[in-house]
Short mmCIF file of C-alpha atoms and ligand atoms in Angstrom, two decimals:
data_model
loop_
_atom_site.label_atom_id
_atom_site.label_comp_id
_atom_site.label_asym_id
_atom_site.label_seq_id
_atom_site.Cartn_x
_atom_site.Cartn_y
_atom_site.Cartn_z
CA MET A 1 -10.24 -9.85 8.28
CA PRO A 2 -10.13 -6.24 9.65
CA LEU A 3 -6.70 -4.85 10.39
CA SER A 4 -5.59 -1.98 12.59
CA ILE A 5 -2.55 -0.02 11.44
CA SER A 6 -0.91 3.25 12.31
CA LEU A 7 0.79 5.57 9.82
CA THR A 8 2.49 8.88 10.52
CA VAL A 9 1.81 11.13 7.55
CA ASN A 10 3.54 14.50 7.33
CA GLY A 11 4.10 14.33 11.09
CA ASP A 12 0.52 13.45 12.04
CA ARG A 13 -0.31 9.99 13.35
CA HIS A 14 -3.30 8.22 11.83
CA ASP A 15 -4.75 5.10 13.45
CA LEU A 16 -6.68 3.28 10.76
CA SER A 17 -8.92 0.28 10.60
CA LEU A 18 -8.71 -1.49 7.24
CA GLU A 19 -11.33 -3.93 6.05
CA ASP A 20 -8.58 -6.32 4.95
CA ALA A 21 -4.96 -6.31 3.75
CA ARG A 22 -5.76 -5.13 0.21
CA PRO A 23 -5.92 -1.28 0.37
CA THR A 24 -2.89 0.37 -1.13
CA LEU A 25 -1.05 3.23 0.50
CA LEU A 26 -2.21 5.44 -2.40
CA ASP A 27 -5.89 4.72 -1.74
CA VAL A 28 -5.47 5.11 2.02
CA LEU A 29 -3.79 8.49 1.56
CA ARG A 30 -6.39 9.77 -0.87
CA ASP A 31 -9.63 8.15 0.30
CA ARG A 32 -9.12 7.56 4.01
CA ILE A 33 -6.83 10.39 5.07
CA GLY A 34 -8.04 12.91 2.49
CA LEU A 35 -4.64 13.89 1.10
CA THR A 36 -5.36 14.03 -2.64
CA GLY A 37 -2.11 15.70 -3.67
CA THR A 38 -0.65 12.27 -4.41
CA LYS A 39 -2.00 11.31 -7.82
CA LYS A 40 -3.25 8.04 -9.28
CA GLY A 41 -1.97 7.70 -12.80
CA CYS A 42 -1.53 4.14 -14.02
CA ASP A 43 -2.21 2.44 -10.64
CA ARG A 44 0.25 -0.28 -11.65
CA GLY A 45 3.74 1.00 -10.95
CA GLN A 46 4.57 2.41 -14.34
CA CYS A 47 4.19 6.20 -14.19
CA GLY A 48 5.44 7.47 -10.81
CA ALA A 49 2.50 9.87 -10.29
CA CYS A 50 1.89 8.28 -6.89
CA THR A 51 5.44 8.69 -5.54
CA VAL A 52 5.74 9.48 -1.83
CA LEU A 53 8.52 9.00 0.70
CA VAL A 54 8.16 5.99 3.02
CA ASP A 55 10.65 6.19 5.86
CA GLY A 56 12.59 8.57 3.62
CA ARG A 57 12.70 6.33 0.56
CA ARG A 58 10.79 7.19 -2.59
CA THR A 59 8.08 4.66 -3.13
CA ASN A 60 5.27 4.00 -5.57
CA SER A 61 2.31 4.18 -3.22
CA CYS A 62 0.06 2.35 -5.72
CA LEU A 63 2.25 -0.75 -5.37
CA THR A 64 2.52 -0.60 -1.59
CA LEU A 65 -0.04 -2.32 0.62
CA ALA A 66 -0.75 -0.05 3.56
CA ALA A 67 -0.85 -3.03 5.91
CA SER A 68 2.72 -3.92 4.93
CA ILE A 69 4.11 -0.64 6.26
CA ASP A 70 2.36 -0.42 9.63
CA GLY A 71 4.21 2.14 11.75
CA ALA A 72 5.92 3.86 8.81
CA GLU A 73 6.56 7.57 8.39
CA ILE A 74 5.16 8.92 5.13
CA THR A 75 5.87 12.25 3.49
CA THR A 76 3.54 13.49 0.76
CA ILE A 77 3.53 16.64 -1.32
CA GLU A 78 1.27 18.27 1.30
CA GLY A 79 4.07 17.91 3.85
CA LEU A 80 6.70 19.97 2.05
CA SER A 81 5.78 23.61 2.61
CA ARG A 82 6.47 25.12 6.01
CA GLY A 83 4.59 27.98 7.58
CA GLY A 84 3.30 29.18 4.23
CA ASN A 85 6.73 28.97 2.58
CA LEU A 86 6.94 26.73 -0.45
CA HIS A 87 9.67 24.11 -0.47
CA PRO A 88 12.62 25.01 -2.77
CA LEU A 89 11.60 22.22 -5.15
CA GLN A 90 8.08 23.62 -5.39
CA GLU A 91 9.47 27.09 -6.03
CA ALA A 92 11.90 25.78 -8.63
CA PHE A 93 9.24 23.82 -10.51
CA ILE A 94 7.24 27.04 -10.82
CA ALA A 95 10.25 29.17 -11.77
CA CYS A 96 11.55 26.68 -14.33
CA ASP A 97 8.22 25.79 -15.96
CA GLY A 98 8.61 22.23 -14.70
CA PHE A 99 4.97 21.40 -15.34
CA GLN A 100 2.13 21.98 -17.75
CA CYS A 101 -1.06 20.13 -16.69
CA GLY A 102 0.56 19.45 -13.30
CA TYR A 103 -0.80 15.94 -12.90
CA CYS A 104 2.60 14.28 -12.63
CA THR A 105 4.11 17.13 -10.60
CA PRO A 106 3.55 15.91 -7.01
CA GLY A 107 5.19 12.61 -7.91
CA GLN A 108 8.01 14.37 -9.75
CA ILE A 109 8.71 16.60 -6.77
CA MET A 110 8.65 13.74 -4.25
CA SER A 111 10.90 11.67 -6.49
CA ALA A 112 13.31 14.60 -6.85
CA LEU A 113 13.39 15.02 -3.08
CA GLY A 114 14.23 11.35 -2.67
CA LEU A 115 16.88 11.51 -5.38
CA ILE A 116 18.56 14.48 -3.74
CA ALA A 117 18.44 12.75 -0.33
CA GLU A 118 20.08 9.71 -1.92
CA GLY A 119 22.96 12.03 -2.84
CA ASP A 120 22.53 11.18 -6.48
CA ALA A 121 21.46 14.50 -7.96
CA GLY A 122 24.79 16.04 -8.86
CA SER A 123 25.22 18.82 -11.38
CA ASP A 124 24.93 16.46 -14.34
CA PRO A 125 21.47 16.72 -15.98
CA GLU A 126 21.91 13.22 -17.41
CA ARG A 127 22.17 11.74 -13.90
CA ILE A 128 19.02 13.56 -12.85
CA ARG A 129 17.15 12.32 -15.93
CA GLU A 130 18.30 8.76 -15.21
CA GLY A 131 17.41 9.04 -11.51
CA MET A 132 13.94 10.40 -12.37
CA SER A 133 13.26 7.99 -15.21
CA GLY A 134 10.51 6.24 -13.25
CA ASN A 135 8.43 9.42 -13.32
CA LEU A 136 6.66 9.96 -16.61
CA CYS A 137 5.26 13.27 -17.83
CA ARG A 138 2.67 13.20 -20.58
CA CYS A 139 3.21 16.90 -21.20
CA ALA A 140 6.96 16.29 -21.73
CA ALA A 141 8.00 19.02 -19.29
CA TYR A 142 11.29 17.18 -18.79
CA PRO A 143 13.70 20.08 -19.56
CA GLY A 144 12.00 22.24 -16.92
CA ILE A 145 11.86 19.37 -14.43
CA THR A 146 15.58 18.70 -14.80
CA GLN A 147 16.40 22.39 -14.47
CA ALA A 148 14.21 22.68 -11.36
CA VAL A 149 16.01 19.80 -9.65
CA LEU A 150 19.38 21.32 -10.53
CA GLU A 151 18.37 24.70 -9.14
CA ALA A 152 16.67 23.50 -5.96
CA ARG A 153 19.16 20.96 -4.70
CA GLU A 154 21.56 23.48 -3.13
CA ARG A 155 18.79 25.31 -1.28
CA ILE A 156 17.06 22.41 0.45
CA ALA A 157 19.43 22.13 3.43
CA GLU A 158 19.10 25.86 4.10
CA PHE A 159 15.28 25.59 3.86
CA GLU A 160 15.27 22.74 6.38
CA ARG A 161 17.52 24.73 8.72
CA THR A 162 15.50 27.93 8.61
CA ASN A 163 12.03 26.28 8.58
CA PRO A 164 12.21 23.61 11.30
S1 FES B 201 0.01 5.48 -10.17
FE1 FES B 201 1.60 4.47 -9.15
S2 FES B 201 3.16 4.27 -10.64
FE2 FES B 201 1.45 5.09 -11.74
S1 FES B 202 2.94 18.25 -16.41
FE1 FES B 202 1.33 17.20 -17.40
S2 FES B 202 1.84 15.11 -17.11
FE2 FES B 202 3.56 16.17 -16.39
#
């Protein structure tokens, strides 16, 4: 049975008609809204490539039925830069060589943003590795990813303040 839902993605409201309750948030983002920055890796909740923020919480979009989050606010990797300025996490991933092929990177960055917002990304690399353990990287760029999260976390509040 067709369903009408509304999602706010990176500040823009999208009113969507779904053919039934089965489409995932990942497929709606990529195929209906055209935001392909969020990646489909395993499509079964095991790799974290599809991580986005749903109402501020990091979420595997491949495991989330879009119809179950009607009215939610979604943030994807496309929503991070402001006015042409890269987000501190994006800058840090580049500076720290936090990626190789880059396929896992949008999910890594969104997961890191959620981890920092949870207040659980202290200065201990081990805590960051544990907090990011749901995000797999086939290229094994983990040392650079951890370093990027460490370096970016202090600069995010300032970025938000100066790029409203
Ligand atoms: S694509 Fe969603 S966890 Fe792998
Ligand atoms: S950078 Fe290639 S999978 Fe992570």
